[in-house]
mmCIF file of N, CA, C and O in Angstrom:
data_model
loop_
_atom_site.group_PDB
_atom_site.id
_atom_site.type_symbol
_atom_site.label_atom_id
_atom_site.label_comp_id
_atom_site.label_asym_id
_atom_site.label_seq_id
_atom_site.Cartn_x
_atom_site.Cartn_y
_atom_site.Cartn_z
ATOM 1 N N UNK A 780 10.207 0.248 -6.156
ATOM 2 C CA UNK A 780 10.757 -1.102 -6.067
ATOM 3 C C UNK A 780 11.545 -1.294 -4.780
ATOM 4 O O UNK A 780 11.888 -2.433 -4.461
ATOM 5 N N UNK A 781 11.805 -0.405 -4.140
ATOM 6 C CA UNK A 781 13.179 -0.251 -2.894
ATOM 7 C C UNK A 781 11.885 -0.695 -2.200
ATOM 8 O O UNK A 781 12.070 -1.904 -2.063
ATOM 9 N N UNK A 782 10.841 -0.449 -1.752
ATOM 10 C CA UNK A 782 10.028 -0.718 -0.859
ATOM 11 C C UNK A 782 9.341 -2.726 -0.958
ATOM 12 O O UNK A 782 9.097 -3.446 0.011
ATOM 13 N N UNK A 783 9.234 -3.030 -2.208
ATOM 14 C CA UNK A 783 8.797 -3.650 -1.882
ATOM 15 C C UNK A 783 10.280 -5.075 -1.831
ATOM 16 O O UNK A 783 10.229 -6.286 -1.613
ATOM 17 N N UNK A 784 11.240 -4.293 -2.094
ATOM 18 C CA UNK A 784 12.562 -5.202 -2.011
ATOM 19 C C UNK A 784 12.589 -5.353 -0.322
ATOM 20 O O UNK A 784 12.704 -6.387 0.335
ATOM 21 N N UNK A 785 12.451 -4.039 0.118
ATOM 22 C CA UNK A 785 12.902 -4.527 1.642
ATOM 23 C C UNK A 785 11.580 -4.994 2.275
ATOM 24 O O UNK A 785 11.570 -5.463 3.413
ATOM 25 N N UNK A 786 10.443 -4.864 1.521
ATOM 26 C CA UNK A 786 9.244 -6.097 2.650
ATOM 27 C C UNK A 786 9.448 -7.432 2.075
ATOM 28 O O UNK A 786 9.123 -8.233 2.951
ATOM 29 N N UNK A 787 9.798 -7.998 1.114
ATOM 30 C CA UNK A 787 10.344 -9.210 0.666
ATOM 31 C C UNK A 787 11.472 -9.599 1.987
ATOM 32 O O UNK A 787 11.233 -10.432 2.860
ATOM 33 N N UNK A 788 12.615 -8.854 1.891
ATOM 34 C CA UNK A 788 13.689 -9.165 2.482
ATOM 35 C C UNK A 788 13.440 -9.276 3.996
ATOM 36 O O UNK A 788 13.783 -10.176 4.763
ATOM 37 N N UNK A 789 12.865 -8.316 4.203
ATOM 38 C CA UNK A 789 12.045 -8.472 5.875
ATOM 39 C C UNK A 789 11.521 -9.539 6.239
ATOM 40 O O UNK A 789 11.945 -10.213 7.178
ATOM 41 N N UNK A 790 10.208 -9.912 5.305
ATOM 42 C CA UNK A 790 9.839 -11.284 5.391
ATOM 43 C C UNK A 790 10.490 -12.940 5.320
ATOM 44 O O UNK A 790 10.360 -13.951 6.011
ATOM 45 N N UNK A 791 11.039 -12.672 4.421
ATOM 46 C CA UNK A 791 12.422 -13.815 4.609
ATOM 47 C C UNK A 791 13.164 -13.705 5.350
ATOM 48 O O UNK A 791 13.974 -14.617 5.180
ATOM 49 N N UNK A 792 13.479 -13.023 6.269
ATOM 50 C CA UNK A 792 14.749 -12.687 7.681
ATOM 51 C C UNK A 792 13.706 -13.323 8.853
ATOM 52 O O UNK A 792 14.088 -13.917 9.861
ATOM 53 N N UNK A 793 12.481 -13.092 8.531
ATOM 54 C CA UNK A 793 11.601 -13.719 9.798
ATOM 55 C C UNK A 793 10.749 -14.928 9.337
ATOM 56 O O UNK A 793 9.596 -15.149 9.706
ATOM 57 N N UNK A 794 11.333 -15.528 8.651
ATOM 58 C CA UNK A 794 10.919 -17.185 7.976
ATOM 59 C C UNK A 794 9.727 -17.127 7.815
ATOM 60 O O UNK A 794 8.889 -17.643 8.555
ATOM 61 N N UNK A 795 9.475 -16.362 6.631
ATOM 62 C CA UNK A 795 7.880 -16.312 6.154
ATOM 63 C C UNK A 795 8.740 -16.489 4.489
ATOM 64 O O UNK A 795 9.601 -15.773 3.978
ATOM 65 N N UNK A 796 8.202 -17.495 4.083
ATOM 66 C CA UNK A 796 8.288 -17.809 2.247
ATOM 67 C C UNK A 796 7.625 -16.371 1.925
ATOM 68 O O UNK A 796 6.734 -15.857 2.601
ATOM 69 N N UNK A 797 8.204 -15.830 0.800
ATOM 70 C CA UNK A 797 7.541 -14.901 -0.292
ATOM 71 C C UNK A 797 8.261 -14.924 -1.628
ATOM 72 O O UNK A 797 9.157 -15.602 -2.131
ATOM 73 N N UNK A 798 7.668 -14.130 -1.912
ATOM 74 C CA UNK A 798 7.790 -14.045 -3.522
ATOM 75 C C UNK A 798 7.779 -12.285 -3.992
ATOM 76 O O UNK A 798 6.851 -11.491 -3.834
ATOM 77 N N UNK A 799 8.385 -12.171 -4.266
ATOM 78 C CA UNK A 799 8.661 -11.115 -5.218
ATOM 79 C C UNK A 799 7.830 -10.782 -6.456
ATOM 80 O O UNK A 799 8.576 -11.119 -7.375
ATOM 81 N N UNK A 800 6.905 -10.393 -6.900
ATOM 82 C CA UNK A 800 6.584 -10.787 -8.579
ATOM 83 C C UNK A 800 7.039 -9.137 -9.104
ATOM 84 O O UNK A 800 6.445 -8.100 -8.807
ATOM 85 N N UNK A 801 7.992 -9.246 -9.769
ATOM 86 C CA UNK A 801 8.729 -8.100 -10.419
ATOM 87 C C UNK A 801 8.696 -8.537 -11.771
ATOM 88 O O UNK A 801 9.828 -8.336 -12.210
ATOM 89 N N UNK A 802 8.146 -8.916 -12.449
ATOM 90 C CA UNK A 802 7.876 -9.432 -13.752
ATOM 91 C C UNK A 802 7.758 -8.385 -14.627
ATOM 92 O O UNK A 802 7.259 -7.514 -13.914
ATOM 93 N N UNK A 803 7.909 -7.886 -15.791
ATOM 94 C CA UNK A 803 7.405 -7.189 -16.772
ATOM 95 C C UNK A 803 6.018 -7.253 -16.961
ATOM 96 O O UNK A 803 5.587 -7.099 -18.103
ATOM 97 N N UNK A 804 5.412 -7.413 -16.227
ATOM 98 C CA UNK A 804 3.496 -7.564 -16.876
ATOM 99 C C UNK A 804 2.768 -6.674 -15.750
ATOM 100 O O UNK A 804 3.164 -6.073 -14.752
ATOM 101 N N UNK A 805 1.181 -6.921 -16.540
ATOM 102 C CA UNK A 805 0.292 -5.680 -15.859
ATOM 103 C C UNK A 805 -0.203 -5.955 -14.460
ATOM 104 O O UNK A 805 -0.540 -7.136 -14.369
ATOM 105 N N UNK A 806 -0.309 -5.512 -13.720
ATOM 106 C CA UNK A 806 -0.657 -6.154 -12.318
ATOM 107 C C UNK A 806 -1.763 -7.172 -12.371
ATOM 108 O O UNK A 806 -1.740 -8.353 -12.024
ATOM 109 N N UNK A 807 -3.030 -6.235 -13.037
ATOM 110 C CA UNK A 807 -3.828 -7.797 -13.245
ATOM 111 C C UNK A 807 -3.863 -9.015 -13.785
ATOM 112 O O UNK A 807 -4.918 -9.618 -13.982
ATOM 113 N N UNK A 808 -2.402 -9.592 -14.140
ATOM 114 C CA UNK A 808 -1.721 -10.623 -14.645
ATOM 115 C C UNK A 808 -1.119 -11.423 -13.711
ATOM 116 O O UNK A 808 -1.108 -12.648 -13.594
ATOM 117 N N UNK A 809 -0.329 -10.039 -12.686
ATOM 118 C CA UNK A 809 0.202 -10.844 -11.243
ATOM 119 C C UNK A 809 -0.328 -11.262 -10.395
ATOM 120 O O UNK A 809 0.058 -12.150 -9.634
ATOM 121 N N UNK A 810 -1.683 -10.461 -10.386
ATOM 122 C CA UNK A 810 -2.822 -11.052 -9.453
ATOM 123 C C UNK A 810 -3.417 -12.360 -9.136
ATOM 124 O O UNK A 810 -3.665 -13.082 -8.171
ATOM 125 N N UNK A 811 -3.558 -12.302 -10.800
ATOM 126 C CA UNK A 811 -4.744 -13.747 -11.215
ATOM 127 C C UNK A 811 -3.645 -14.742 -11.249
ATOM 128 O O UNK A 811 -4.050 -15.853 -10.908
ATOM 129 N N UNK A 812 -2.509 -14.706 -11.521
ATOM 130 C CA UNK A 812 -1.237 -15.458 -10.845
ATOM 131 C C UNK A 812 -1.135 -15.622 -9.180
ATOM 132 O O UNK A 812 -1.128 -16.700 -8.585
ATOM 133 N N UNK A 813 -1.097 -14.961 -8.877
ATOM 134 C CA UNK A 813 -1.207 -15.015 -7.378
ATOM 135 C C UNK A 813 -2.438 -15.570 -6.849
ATOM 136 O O UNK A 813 -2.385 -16.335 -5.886
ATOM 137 N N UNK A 814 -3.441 -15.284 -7.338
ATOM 138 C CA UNK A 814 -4.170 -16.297 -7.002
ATOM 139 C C UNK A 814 -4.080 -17.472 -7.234
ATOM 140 O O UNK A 814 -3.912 -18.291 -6.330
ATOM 141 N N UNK A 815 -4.176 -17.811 -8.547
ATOM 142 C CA UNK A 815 -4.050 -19.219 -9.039
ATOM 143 C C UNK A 815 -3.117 -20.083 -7.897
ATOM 144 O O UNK A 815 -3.397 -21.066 -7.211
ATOM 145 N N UNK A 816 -2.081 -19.391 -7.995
ATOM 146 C CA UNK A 816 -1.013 -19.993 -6.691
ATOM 147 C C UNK A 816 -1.350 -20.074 -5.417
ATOM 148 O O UNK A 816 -0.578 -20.535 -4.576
ATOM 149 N N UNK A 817 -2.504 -19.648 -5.148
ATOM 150 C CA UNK A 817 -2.864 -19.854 -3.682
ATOM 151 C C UNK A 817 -2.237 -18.793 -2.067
ATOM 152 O O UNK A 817 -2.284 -19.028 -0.859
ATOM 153 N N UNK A 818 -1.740 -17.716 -2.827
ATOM 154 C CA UNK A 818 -0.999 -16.570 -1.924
ATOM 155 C C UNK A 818 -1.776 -16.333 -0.480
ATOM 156 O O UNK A 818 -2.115 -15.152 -0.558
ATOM 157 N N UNK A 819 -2.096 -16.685 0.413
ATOM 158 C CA UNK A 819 -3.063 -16.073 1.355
ATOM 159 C C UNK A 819 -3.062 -14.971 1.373
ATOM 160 O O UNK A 819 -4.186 -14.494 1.532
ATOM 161 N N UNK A 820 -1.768 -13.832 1.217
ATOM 162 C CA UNK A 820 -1.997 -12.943 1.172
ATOM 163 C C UNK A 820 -0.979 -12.119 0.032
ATOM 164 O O UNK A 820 -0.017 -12.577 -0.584
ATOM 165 N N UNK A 821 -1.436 -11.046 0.004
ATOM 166 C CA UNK A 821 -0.488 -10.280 -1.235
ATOM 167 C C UNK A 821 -0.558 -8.499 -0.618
ATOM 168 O O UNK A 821 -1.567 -7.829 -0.397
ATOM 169 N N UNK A 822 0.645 -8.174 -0.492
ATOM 170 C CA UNK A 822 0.715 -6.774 -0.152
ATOM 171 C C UNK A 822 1.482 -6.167 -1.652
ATOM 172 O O UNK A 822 2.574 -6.371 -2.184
ATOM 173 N N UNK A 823 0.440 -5.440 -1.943
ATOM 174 C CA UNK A 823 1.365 -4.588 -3.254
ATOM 175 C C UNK A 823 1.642 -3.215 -2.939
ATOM 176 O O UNK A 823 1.024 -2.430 -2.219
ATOM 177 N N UNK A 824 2.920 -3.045 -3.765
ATOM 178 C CA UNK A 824 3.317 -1.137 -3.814
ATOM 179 C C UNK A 824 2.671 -0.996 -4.757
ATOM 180 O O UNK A 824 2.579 -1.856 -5.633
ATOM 181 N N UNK A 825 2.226 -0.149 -4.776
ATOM 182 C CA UNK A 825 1.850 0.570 -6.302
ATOM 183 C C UNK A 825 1.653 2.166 -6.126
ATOM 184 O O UNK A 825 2.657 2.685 -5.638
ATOM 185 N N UNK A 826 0.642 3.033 -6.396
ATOM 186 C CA UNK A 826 0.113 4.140 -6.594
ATOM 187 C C UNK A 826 0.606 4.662 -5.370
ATOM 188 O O UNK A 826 1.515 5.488 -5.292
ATOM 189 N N UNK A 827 -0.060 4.123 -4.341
ATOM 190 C CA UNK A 827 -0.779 4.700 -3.072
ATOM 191 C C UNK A 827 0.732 4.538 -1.833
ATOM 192 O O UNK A 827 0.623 4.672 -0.614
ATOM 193 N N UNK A 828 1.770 4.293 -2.426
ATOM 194 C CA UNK A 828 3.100 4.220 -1.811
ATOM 195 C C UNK A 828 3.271 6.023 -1.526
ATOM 196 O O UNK A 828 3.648 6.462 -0.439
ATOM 197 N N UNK A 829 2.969 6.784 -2.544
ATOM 198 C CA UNK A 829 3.359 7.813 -2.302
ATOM 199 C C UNK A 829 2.700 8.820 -1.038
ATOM 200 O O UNK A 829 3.124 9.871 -0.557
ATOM 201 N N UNK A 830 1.507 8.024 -0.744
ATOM 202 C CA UNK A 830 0.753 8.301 0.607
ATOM 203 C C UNK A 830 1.519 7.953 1.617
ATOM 204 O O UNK A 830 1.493 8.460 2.738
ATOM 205 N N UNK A 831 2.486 6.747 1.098
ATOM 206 C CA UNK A 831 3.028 6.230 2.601
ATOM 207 C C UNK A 831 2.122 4.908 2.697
ATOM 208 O O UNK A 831 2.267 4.207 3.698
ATOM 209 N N UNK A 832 1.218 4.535 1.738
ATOM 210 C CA UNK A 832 0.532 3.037 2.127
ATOM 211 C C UNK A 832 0.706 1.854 1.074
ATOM 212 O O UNK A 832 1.183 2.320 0.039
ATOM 213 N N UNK A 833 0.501 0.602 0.991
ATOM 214 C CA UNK A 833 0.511 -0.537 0.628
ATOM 215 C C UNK A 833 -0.582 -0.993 0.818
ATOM 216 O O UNK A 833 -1.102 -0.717 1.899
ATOM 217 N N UNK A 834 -1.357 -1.878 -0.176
ATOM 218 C CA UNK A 834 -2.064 -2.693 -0.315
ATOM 219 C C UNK A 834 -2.112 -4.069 0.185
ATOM 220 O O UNK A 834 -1.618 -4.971 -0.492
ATOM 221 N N UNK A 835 -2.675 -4.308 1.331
ATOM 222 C CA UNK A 835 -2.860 -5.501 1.784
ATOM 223 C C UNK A 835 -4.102 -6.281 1.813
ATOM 224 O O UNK A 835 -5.031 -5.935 2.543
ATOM 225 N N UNK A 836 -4.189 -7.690 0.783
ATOM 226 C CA UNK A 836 -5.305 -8.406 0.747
ATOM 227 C C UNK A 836 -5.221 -9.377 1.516
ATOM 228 O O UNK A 836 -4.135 -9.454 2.091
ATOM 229 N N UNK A 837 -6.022 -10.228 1.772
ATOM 230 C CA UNK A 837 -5.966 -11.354 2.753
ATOM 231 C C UNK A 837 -7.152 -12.503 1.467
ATOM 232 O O UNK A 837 -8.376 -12.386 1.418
ATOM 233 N N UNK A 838 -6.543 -13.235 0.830
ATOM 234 C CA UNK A 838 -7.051 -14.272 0.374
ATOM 235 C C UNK A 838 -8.279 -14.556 0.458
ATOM 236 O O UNK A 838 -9.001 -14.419 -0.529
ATOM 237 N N UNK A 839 -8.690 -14.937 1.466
ATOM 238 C CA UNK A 839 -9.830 -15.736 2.175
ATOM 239 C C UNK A 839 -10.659 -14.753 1.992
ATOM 240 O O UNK A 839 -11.405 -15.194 1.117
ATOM 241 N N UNK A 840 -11.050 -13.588 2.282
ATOM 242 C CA UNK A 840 -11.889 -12.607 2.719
ATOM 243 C C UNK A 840 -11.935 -11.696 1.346
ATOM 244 O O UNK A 840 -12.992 -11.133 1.062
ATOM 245 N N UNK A 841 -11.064 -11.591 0.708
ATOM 246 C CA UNK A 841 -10.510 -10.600 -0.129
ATOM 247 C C UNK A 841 -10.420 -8.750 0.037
ATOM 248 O O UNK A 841 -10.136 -7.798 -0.690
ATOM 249 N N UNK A 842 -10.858 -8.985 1.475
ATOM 250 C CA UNK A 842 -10.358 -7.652 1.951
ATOM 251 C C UNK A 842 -9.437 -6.785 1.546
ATOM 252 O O UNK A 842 -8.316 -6.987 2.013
ATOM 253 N N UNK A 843 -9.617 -5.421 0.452
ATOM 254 C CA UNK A 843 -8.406 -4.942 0.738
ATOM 255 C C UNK A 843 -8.273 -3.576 2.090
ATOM 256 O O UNK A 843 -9.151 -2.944 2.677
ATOM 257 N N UNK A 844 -6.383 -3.537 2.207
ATOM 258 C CA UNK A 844 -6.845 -2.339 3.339
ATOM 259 C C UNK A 844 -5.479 -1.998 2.820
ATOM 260 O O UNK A 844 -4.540 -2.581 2.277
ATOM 261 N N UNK A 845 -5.827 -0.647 3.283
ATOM 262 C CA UNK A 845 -4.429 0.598 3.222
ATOM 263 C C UNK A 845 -3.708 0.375 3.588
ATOM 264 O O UNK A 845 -4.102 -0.751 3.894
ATOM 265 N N UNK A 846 -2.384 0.408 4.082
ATOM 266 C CA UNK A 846 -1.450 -0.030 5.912
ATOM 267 C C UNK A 846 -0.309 0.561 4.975
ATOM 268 O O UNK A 846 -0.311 0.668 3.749
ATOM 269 N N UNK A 847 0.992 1.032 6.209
ATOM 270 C CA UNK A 847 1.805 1.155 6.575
ATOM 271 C C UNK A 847 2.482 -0.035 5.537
ATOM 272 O O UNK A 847 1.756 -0.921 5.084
ATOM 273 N N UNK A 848 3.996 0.034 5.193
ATOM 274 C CA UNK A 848 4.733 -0.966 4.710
ATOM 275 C C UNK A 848 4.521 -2.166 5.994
ATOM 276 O O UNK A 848 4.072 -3.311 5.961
ATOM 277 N N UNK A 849 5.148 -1.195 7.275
ATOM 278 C CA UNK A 849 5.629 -2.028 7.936
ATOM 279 C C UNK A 849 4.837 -2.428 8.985
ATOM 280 O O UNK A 849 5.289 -2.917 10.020
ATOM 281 N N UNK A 850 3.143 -2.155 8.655
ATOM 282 C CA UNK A 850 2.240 -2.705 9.560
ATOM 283 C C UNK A 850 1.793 -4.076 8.744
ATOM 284 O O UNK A 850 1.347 -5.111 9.242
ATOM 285 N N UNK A 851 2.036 -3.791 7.367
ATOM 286 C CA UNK A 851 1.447 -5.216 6.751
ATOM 287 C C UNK A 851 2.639 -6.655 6.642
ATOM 288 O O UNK A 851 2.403 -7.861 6.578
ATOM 289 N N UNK A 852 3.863 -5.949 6.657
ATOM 290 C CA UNK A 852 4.801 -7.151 7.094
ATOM 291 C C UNK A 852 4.265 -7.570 8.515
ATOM 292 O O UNK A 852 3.450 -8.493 8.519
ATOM 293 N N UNK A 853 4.543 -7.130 9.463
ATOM 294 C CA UNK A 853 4.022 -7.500 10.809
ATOM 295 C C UNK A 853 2.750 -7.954 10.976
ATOM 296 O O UNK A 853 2.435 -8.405 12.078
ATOM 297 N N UNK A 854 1.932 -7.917 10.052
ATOM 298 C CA UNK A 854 0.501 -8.455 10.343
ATOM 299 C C UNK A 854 1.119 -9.950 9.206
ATOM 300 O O UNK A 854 1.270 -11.058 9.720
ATOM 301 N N UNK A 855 1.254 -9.841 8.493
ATOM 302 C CA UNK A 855 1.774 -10.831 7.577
ATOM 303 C C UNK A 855 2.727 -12.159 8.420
ATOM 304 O O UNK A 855 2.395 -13.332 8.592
ATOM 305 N N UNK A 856 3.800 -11.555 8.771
ATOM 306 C CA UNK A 856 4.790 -12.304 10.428
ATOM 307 C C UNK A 856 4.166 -13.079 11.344
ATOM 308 O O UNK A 856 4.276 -14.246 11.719
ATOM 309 N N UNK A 857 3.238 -11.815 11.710
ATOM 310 C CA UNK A 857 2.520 -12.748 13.101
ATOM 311 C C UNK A 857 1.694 -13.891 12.639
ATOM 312 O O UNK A 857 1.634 -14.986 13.198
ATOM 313 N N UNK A 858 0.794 -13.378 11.101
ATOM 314 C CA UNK A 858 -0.320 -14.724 11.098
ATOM 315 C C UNK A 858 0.675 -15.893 10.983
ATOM 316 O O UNK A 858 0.469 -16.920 11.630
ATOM 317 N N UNK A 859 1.500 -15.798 10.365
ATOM 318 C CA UNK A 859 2.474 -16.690 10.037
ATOM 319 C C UNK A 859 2.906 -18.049 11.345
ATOM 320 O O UNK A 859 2.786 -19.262 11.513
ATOM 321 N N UNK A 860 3.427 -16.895 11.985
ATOM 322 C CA UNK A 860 3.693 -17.270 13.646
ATOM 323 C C UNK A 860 2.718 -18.297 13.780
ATOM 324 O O UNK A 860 2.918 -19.494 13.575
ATOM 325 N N UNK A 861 1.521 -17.699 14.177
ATOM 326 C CA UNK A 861 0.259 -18.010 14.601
ATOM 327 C C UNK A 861 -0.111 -19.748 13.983
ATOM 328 O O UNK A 861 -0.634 -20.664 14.618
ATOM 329 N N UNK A 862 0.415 -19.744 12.448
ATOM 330 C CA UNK A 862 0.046 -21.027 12.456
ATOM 331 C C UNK A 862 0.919 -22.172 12.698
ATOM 332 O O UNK A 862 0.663 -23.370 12.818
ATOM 333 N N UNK A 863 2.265 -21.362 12.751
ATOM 334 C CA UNK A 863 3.308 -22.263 13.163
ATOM 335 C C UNK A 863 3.076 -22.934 14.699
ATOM 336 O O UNK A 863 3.903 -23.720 15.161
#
């Protein structure tokens, strides 16, 4: 949870809206929530934290990819940027 508190908090320090979903439920609950809501993207902790990686999807494509905490905030930042 420390990890995905400080990519939340990261992201809000560099004016990107997020969301937290720390809910009591099964991930594939938060998902199909997150979709429904329209997330472009969703980086989850889960399993694969203990590698050192995060799950980063991209909406549109539904790509997932491995990354760094702090390569998927920064890829997350910049698109952000980008459409600003």
């Amino acid at each position: 949870m420390s990890v995905a508190t400080k990519l939340y908090e990261e992201l809000l320090a560099n004016g990107v809206e997020a969301v937290l979903d720390d809910r009591d439920e099964r991930p594939g609950v938060k998902f199909k929530d997150a979709d429904l809501i329209g997330f472009p993207f969703r980086i989850t902790v889960g399993k694969t934290i203990a590698e050192g990686n995060v799950e980063f999807v991209t909406r549109t494509t539904g790509e997932k990819v491995p990354m760094k905490p702090e390569e998927a905030s920064a890829k997350v930042i910049e698109a952000v940027k980008n459409i600003k």
